[in-house]
Tab-separated table of N, CA and C in Angstrom:
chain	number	residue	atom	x	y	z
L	846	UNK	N	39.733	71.417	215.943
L	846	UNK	CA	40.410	72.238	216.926
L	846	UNK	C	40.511	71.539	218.271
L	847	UNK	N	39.977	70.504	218.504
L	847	UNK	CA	39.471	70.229	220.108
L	847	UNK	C	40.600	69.154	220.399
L	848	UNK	N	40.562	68.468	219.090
L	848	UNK	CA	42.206	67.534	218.709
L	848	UNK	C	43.032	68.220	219.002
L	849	UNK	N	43.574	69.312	218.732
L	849	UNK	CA	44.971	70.029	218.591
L	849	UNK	C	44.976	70.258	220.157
L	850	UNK	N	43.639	71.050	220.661
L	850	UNK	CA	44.064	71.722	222.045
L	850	UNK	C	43.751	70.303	223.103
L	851	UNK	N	43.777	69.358	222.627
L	851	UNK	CA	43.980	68.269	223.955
L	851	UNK	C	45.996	67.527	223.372
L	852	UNK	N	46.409	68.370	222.419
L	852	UNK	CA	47.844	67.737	221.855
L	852	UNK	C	47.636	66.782	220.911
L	853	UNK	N	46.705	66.119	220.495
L	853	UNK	CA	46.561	65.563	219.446
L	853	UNK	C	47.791	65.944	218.011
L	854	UNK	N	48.267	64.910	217.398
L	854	UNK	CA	48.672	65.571	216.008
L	854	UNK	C	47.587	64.835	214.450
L	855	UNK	N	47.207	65.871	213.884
L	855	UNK	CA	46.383	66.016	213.118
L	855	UNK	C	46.534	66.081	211.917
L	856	UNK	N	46.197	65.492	210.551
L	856	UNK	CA	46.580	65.789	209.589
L	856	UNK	C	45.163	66.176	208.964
L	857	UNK	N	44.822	67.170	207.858
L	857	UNK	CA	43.850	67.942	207.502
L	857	UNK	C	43.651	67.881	205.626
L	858	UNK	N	42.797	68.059	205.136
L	858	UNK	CA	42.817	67.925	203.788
L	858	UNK	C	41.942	68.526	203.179
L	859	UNK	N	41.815	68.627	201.779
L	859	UNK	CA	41.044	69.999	200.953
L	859	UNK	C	41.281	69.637	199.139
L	860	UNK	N	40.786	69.628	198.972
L	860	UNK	CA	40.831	69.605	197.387
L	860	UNK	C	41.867	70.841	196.968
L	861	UNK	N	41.732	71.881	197.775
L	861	UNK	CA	43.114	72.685	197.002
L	861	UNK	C	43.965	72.358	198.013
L	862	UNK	N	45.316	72.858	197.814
L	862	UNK	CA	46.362	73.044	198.734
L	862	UNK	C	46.304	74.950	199.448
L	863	UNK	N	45.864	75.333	198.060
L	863	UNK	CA	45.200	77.152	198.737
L	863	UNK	C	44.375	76.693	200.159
L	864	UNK	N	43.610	76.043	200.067
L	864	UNK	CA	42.728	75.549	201.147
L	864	UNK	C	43.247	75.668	202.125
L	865	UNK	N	44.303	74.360	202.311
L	865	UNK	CA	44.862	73.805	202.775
L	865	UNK	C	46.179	74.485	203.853
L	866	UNK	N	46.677	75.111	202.934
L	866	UNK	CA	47.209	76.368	203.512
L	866	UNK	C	46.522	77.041	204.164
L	867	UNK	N	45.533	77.691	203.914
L	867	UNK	CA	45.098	79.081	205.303
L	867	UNK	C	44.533	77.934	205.934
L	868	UNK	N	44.263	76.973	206.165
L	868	UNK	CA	43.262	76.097	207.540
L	868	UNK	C	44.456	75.953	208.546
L	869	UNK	N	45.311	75.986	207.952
L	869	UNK	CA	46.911	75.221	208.702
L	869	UNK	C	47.630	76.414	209.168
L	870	UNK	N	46.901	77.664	208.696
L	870	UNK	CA	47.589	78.989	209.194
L	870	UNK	C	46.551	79.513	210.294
L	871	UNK	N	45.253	79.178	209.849
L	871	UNK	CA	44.764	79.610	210.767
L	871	UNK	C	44.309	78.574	212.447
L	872	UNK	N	44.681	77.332	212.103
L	872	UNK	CA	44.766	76.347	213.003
L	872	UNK	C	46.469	76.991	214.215
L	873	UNK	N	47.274	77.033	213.121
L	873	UNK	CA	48.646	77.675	214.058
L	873	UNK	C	48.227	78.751	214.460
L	874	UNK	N	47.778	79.793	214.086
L	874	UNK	CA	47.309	80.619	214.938
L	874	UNK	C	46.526	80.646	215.837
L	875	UNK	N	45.203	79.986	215.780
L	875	UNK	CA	44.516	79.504	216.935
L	875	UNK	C	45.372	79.163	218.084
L	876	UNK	N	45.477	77.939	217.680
L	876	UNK	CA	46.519	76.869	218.839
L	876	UNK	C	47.538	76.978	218.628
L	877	UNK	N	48.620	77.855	219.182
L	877	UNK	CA	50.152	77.815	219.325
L	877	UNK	C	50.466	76.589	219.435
L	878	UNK	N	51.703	76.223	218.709
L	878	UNK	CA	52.255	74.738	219.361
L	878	UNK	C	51.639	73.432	218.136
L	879	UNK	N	50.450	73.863	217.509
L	879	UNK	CA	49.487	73.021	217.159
L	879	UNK	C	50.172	71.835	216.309
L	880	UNK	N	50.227	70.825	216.470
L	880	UNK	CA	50.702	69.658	215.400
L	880	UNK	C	50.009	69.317	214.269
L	881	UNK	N	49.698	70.202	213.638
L	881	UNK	CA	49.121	69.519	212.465
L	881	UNK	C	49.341	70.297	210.707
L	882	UNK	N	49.165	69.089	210.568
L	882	UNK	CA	49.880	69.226	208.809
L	882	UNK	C	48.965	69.252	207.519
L	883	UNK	N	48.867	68.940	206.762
L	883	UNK	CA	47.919	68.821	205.397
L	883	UNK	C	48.160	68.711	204.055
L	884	UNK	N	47.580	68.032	203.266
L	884	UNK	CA	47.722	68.055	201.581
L	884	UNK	C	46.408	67.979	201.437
L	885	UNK	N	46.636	68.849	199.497
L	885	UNK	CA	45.440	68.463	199.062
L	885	UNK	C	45.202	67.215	198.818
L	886	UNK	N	43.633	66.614	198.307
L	886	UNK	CA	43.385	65.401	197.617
L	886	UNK	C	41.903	65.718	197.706
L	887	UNK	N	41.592	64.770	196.477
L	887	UNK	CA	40.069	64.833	195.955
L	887	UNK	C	39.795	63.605	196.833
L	888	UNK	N	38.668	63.359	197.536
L	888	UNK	CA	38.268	62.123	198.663
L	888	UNK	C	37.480	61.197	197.377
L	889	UNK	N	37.046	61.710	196.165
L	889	UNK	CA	36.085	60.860	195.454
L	889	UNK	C	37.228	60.240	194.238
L	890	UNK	N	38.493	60.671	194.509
L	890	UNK	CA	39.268	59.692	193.782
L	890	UNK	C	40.480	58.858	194.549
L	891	UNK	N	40.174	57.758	194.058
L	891	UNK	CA	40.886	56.879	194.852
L	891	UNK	C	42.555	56.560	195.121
L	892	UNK	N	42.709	57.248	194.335
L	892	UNK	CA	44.373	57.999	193.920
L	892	UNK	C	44.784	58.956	195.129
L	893	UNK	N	43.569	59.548	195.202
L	893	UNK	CA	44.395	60.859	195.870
L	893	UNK	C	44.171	60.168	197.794
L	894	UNK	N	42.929	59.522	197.590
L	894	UNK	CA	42.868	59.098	199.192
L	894	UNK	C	44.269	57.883	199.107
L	895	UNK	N	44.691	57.199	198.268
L	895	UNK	CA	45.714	56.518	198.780
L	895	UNK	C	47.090	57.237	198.956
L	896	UNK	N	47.095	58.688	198.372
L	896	UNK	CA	48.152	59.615	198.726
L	896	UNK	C	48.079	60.243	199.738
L	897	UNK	N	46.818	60.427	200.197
L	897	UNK	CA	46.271	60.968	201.683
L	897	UNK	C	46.813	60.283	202.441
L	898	UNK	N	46.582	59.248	202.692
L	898	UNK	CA	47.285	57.733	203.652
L	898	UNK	C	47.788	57.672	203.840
L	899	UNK	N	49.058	57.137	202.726
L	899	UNK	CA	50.705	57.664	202.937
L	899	UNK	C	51.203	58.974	203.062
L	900	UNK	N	50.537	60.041	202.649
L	900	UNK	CA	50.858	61.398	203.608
L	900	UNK	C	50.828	61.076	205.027
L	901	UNK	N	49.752	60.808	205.821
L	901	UNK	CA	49.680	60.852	207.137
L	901	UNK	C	50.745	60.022	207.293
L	902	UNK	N	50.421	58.577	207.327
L	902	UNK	CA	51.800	57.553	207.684
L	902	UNK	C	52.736	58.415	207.844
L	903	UNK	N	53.069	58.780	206.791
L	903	UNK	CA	54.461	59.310	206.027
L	903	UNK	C	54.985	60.721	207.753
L	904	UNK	N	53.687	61.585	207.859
L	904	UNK	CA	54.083	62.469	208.959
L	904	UNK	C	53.777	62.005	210.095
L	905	UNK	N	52.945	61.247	210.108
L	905	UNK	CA	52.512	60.933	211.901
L	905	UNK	C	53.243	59.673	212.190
L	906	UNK	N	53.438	58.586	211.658
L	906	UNK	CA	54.414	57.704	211.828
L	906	UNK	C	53.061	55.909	212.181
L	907	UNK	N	51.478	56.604	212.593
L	907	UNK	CA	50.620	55.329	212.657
L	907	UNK	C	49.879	56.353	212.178
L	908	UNK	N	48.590	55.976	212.249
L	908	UNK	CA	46.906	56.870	212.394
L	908	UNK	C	46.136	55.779	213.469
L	909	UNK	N	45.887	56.592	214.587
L	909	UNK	CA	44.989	55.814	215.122
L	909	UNK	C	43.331	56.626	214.811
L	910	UNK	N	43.340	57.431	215.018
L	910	UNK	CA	41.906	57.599	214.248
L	910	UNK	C	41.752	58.601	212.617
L	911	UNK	N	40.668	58.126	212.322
L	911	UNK	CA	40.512	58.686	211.062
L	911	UNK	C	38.895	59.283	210.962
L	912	UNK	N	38.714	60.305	210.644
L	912	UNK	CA	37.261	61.360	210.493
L	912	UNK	C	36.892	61.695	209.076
L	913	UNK	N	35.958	61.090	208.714
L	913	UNK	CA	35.551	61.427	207.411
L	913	UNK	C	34.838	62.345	207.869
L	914	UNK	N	35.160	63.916	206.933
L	914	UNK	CA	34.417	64.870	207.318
L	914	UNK	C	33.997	65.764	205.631
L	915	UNK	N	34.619	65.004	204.701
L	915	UNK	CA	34.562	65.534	203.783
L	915	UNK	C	32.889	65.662	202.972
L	916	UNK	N	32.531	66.443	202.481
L	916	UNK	CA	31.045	66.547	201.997
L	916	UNK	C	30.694	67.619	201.078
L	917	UNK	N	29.942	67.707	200.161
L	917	UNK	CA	29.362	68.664	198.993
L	917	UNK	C	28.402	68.799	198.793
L	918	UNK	N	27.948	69.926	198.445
L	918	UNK	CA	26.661	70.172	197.527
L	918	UNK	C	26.910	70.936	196.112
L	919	UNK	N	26.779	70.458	194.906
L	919	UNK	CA	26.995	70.985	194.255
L	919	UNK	C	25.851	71.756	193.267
L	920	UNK	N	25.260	72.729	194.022
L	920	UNK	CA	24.237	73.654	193.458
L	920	UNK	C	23.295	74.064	194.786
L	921	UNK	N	22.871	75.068	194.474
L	921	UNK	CA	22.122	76.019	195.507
L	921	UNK	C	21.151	75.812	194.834
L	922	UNK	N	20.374	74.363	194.091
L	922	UNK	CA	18.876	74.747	193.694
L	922	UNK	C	18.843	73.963	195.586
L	923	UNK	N	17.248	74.146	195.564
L	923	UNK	CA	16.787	73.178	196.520
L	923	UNK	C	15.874	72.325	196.556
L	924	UNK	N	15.280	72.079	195.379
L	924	UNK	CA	14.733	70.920	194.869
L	924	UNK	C	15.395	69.933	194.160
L	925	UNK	N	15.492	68.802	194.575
L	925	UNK	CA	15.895	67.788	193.766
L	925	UNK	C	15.560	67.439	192.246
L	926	UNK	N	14.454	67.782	192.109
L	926	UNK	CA	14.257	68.101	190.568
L	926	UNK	C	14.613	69.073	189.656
L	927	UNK	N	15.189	69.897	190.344
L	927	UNK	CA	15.664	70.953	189.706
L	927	UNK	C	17.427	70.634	189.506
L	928	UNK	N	17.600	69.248	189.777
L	928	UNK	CA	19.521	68.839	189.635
L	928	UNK	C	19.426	68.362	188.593
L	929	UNK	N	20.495	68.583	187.903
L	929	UNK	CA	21.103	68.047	187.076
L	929	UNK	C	21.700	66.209	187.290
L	930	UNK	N	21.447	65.512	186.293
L	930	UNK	CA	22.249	64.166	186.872
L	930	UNK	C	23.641	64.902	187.327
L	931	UNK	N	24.310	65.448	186.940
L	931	UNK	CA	25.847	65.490	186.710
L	931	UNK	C	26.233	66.164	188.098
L	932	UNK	N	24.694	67.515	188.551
L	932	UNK	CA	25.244	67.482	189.903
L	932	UNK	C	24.791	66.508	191.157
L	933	UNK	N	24.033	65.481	190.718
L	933	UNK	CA	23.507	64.907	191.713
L	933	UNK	C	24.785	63.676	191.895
L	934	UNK	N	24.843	63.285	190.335
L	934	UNK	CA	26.474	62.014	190.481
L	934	UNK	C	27.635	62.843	191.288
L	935	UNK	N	27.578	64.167	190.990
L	935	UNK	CA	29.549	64.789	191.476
L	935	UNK	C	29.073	64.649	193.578
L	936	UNK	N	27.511	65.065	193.965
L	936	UNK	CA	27.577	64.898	195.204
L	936	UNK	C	27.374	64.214	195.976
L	937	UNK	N	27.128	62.985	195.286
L	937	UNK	CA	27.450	61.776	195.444
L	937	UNK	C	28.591	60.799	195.635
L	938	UNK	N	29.070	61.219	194.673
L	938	UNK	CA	30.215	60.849	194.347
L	938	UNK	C	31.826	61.033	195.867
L	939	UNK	N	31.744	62.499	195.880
L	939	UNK	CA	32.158	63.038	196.764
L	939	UNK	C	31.885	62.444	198.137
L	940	UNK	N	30.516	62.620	198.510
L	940	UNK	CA	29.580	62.271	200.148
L	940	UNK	C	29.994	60.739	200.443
L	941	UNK	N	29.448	60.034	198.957
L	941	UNK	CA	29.311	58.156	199.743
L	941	UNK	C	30.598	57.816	199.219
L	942	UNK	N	31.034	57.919	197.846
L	942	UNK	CA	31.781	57.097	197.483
L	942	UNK	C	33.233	57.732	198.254
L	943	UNK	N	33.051	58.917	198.092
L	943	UNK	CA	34.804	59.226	199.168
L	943	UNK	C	34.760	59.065	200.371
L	944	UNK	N	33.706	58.866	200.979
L	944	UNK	CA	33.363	58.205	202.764
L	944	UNK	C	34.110	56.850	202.750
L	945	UNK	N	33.669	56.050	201.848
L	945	UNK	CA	33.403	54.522	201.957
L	945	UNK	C	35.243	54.085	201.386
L	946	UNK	N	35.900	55.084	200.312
L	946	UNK	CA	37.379	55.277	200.029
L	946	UNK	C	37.772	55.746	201.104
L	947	UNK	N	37.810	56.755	202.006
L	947	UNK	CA	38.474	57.017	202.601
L	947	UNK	C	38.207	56.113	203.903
L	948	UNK	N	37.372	55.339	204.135
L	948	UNK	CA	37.230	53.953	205.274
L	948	UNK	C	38.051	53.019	205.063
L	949	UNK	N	37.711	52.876	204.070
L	949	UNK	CA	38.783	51.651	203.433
L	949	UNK	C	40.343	51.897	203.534
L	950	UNK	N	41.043	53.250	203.317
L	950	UNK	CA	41.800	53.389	203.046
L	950	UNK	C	42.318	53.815	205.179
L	951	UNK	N	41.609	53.817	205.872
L	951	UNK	CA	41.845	53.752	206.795
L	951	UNK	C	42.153	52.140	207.531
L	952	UNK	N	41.024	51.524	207.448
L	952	UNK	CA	41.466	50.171	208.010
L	952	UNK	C	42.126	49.333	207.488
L	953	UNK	N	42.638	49.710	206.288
L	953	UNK	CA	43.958	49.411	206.063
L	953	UNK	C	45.210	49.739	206.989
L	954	UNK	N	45.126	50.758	207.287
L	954	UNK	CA	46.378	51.447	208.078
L	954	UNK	C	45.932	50.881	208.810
L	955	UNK	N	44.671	50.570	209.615
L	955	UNK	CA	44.814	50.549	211.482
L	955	UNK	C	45.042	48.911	211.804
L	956	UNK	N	44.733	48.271	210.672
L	956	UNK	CA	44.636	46.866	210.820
L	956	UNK	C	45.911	46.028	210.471
């Protein structure tokens, strides 16, 4: 929000596009005027962050900055022994490996 209300234009993202939609409805409503756009994409596949990329390009025309903000937990135990491999790989997966994709897939653009 702090982007939009200094004029910033912003592009936003979500594994759904349902998501994606009310953040972008409720961002225009917040901030009248607000510039910002969105698609879905999964950050832990590398497909969808290189469609992310060329989305932005595609609407903003550069990216000068980029915010990895994406993150999961997948289970409400709260012991680590109590995870499953499968949920400990998916929040993993998600946290480092779509951080480190979606870096990459930034300094590409800025460089």
């Amino acid at each position: 929000r702090e982007f939009l209300k200094r004029g910033d234009r912003v592009v936003i993202t979500s594994r759904s596009q349902k998501s994606v939609d009310a953040t972008l409805e409720e961002l225009r409503t917040f901030i009248p005027g607000a510039q910002v756009t969105g698609c879905a994409a999964d950050v832990s596949k590398g497909a969808d962050v290189d469609e992310l990329a060329k989305f932005s390009v595609d609407q903003l025309g550069a990216v000068d900055l980029w915010i990895n903000n994406a993150g999961t937990i997948s289970s409400k135990k709260e012991k680590l022994a109590d995870l499953s491999q499968e949920e400990i790989a998916g929040t993993v997966t998600t946290n480092l490996v779509g951080s480190l994709l979606c870096t990459q897939a930034a300094l590409k653009l800025m460089t």
